[in-house]
CSV table of C-alpha atoms in Angstrom, one decimal:
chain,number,residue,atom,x,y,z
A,1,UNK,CA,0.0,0.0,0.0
A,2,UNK,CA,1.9,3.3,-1.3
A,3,UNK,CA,1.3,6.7,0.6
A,4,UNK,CA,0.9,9.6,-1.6
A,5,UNK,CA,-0.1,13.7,-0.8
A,6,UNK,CA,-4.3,14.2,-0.3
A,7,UNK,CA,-7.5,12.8,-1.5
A,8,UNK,CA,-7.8,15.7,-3.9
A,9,UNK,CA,-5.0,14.1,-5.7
A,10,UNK,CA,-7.2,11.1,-6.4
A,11,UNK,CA,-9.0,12.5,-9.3
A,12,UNK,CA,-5.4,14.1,-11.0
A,13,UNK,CA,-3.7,10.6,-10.7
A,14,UNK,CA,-6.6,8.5,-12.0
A,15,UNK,CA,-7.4,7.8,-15.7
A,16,UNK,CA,-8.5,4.2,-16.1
A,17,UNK,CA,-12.2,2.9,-14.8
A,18,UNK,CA,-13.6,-0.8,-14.6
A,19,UNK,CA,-16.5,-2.0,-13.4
A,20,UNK,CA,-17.6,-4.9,-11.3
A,21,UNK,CA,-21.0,-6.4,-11.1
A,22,UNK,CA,-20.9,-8.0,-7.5
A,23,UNK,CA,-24.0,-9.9,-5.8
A,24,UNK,CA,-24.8,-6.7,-4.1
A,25,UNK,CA,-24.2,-4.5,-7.0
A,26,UNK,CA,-22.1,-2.5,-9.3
A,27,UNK,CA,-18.5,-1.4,-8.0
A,28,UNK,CA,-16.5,1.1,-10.1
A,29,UNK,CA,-13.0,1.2,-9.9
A,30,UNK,CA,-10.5,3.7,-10.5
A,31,UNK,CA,-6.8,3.5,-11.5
A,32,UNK,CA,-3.6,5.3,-12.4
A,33,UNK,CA,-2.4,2.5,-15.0
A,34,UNK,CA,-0.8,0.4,-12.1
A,35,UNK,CA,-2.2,0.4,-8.9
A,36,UNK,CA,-5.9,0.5,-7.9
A,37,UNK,CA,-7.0,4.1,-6.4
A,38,UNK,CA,-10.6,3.9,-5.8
A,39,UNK,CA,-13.1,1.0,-5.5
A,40,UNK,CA,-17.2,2.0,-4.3
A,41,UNK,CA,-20.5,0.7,-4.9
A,42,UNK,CA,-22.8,2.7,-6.8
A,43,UNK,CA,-24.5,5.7,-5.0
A,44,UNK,CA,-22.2,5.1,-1.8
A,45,UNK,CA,-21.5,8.2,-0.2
A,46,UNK,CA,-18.0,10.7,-0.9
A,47,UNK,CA,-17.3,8.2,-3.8
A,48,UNK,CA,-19.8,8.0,-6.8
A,49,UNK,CA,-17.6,10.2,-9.2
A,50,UNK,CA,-18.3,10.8,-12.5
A,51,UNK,CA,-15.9,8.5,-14.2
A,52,UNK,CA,-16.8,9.9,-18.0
A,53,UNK,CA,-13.3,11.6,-17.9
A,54,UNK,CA,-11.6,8.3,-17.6
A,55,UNK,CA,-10.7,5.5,-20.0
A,56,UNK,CA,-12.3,1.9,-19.4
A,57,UNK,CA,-9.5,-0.3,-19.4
A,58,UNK,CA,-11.6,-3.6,-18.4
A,59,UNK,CA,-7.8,-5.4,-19.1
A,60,UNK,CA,-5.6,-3.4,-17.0
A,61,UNK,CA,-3.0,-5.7,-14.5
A,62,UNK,CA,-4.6,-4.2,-12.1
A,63,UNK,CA,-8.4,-4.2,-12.7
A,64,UNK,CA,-8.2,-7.7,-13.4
A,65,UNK,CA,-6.0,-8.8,-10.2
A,66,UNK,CA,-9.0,-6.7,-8.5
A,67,UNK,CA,-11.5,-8.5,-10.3
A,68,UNK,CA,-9.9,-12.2,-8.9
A,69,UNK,CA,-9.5,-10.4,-5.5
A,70,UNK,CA,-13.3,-10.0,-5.8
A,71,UNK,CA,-14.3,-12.9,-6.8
A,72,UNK,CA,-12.9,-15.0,-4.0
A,73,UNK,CA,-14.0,-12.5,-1.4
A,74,UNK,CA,-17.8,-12.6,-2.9
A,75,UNK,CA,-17.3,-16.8,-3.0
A,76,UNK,CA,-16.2,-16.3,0.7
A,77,UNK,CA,-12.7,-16.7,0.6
A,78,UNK,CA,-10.0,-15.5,1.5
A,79,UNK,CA,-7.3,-14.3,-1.6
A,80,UNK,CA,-3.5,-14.8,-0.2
A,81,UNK,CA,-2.9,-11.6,-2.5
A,82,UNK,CA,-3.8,-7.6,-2.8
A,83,UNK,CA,-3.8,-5.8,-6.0
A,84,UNK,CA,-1.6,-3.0,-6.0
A,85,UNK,CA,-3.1,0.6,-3.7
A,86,UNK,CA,-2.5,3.6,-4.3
A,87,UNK,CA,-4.0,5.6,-0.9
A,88,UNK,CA,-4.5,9.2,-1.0
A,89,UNK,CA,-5.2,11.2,2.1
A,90,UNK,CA,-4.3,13.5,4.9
A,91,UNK,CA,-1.5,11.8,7.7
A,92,UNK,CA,-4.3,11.2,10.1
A,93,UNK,CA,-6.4,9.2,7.1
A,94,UNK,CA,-4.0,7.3,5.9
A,95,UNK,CA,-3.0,5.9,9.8
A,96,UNK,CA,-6.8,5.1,10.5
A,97,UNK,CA,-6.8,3.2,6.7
A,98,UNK,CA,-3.7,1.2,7.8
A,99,UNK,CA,-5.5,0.5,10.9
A,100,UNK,CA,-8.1,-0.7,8.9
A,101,UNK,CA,-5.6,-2.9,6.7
A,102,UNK,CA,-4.8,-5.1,9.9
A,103,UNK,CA,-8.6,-6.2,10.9
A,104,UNK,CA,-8.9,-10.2,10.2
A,105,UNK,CA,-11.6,-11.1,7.8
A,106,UNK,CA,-14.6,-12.4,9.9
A,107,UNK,CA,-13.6,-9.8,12.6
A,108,UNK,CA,-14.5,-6.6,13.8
A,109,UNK,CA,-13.3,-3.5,15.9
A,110,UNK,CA,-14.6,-0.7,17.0
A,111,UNK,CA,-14.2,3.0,16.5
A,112,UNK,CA,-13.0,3.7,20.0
A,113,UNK,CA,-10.1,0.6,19.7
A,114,UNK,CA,-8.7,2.0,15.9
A,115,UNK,CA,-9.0,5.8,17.8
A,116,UNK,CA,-7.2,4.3,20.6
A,117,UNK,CA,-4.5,2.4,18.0
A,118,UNK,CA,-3.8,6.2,16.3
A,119,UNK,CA,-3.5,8.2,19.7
A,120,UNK,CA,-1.0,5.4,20.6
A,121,UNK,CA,0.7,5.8,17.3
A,122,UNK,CA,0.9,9.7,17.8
A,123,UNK,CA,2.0,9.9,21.7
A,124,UNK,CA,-1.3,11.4,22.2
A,125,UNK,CA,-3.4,10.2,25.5
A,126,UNK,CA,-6.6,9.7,23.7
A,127,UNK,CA,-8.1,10.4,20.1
A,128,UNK,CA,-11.8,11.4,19.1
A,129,UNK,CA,-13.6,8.1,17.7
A,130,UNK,CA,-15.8,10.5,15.7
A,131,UNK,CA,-12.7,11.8,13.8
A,132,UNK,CA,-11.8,8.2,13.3
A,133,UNK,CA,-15.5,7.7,12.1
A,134,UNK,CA,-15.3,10.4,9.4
A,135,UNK,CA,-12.0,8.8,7.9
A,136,UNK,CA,-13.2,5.3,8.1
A,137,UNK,CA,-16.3,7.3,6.0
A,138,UNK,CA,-13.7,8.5,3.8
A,139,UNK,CA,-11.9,4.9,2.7
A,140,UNK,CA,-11.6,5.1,-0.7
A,141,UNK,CA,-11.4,1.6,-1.6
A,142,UNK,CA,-14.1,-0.6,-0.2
A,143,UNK,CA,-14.0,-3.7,0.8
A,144,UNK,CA,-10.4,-4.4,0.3
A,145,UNK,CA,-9.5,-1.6,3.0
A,146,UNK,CA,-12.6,-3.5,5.2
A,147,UNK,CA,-14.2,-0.3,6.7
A,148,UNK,CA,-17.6,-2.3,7.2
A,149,UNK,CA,-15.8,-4.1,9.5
A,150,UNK,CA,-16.0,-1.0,12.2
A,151,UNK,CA,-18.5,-1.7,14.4
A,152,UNK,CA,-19.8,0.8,17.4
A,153,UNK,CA,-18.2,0.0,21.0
A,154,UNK,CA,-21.6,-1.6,22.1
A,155,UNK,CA,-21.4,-4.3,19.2
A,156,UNK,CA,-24.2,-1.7,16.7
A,157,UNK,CA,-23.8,-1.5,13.4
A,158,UNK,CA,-23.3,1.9,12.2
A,159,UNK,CA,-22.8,3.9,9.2
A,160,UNK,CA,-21.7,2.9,5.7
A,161,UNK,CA,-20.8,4.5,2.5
A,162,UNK,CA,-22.4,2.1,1.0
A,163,UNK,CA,-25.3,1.9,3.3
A,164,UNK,CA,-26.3,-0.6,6.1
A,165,UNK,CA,-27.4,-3.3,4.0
A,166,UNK,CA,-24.3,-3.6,2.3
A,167,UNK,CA,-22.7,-3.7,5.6
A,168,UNK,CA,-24.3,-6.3,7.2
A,169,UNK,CA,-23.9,-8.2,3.9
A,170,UNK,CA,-20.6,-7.9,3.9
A,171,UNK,CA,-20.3,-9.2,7.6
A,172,UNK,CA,-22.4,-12.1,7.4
A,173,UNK,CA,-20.7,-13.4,4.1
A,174,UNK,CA,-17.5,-13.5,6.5
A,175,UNK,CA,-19.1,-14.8,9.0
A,176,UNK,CA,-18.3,-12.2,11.5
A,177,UNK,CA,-18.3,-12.2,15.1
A,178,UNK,CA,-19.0,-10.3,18.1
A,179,UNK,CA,-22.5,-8.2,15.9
A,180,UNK,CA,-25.9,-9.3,15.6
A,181,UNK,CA,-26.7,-9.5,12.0
């Protein structure tokens, strides 16, 4: 997973589109040529760009190791690979999205534990789990950066870009634990 400078970047850096019909609907996918920038569901929240300005490139590396990725995540597995990331955001995103990277498939955490994770990473003695919330909001690439695995601290399913259903979708295909679906 590369760093790189802010999210406004994500739109300069992209050029290529794909997109996925999954069992709970159509992803787009964004790319620079070689590493995979943005993947959402359609309508979901911060993300539904207009992607007329960008070439489809259904054959690109990349799109098509996302595409396998996907495909053993929707047949609930679990790939041993990643396609390639490319991550744009601010400092603090980009620590709550690696946060995010190290959450076991079939698991969840809450907002307060990835909070407590950052203000541990930063010296600091505690950190807002709203401000965590509103980057988690902000993941660019669904599903493969697992926001919908951040639950609330009593076990509640809150907020998804992609809204609730696809949430608890999501959860139950891995079998998650600790929620009720």
């Amino acid at each position: 997973m590369e760093k790189n400078r802010s999210e406004a970047d994500l739109k300069e850096t992209a050029g290529y589109t794909f997109r996925y019909d999954s069992p709970l609907g159509i992803m787009t996918g964004i790319s620079d040529g070689e590493k995979l920038c943005g993947l959402w569901f359609s309508g979901q929240k911060y993300f539904d760009k207009d992607t007329r300005q960008y070439r489809e490139e259904e054959q690109l590396p990349v799109f098509q190791q996302t595409k396998r990725w996907l495909d053993c995540y929707f047949s609930g597995g679990i790939s041993g690979f990643l396609p390639p990331l490319l991550l744009k955001g601010t400092d603090f995103r980009m620590e709550v999205w690696e946060e995010l990277m190290k959450i076991p498939y079939g698991k969840t955490v809450s907002y307060g534990k990835i909070a407590a994770a950052v203000a541990e990473k930063r010296g600091l003695e505690r950190m807002s789990a709203q401000a965590v919330g509103g980057a988690v909001g902000h993941n660019p690439i669904s599903i493969i950066v697992p926001c919908h695995r951040v639950i609330g601290a009593d076990g509640s399913l809150t907020g998804y870009g992609g809204g609730l259903d696809k949430k608890i979708a999501l959860l139950s295909l891995e079998g998650a634990e600790g929620v009720s679906l």
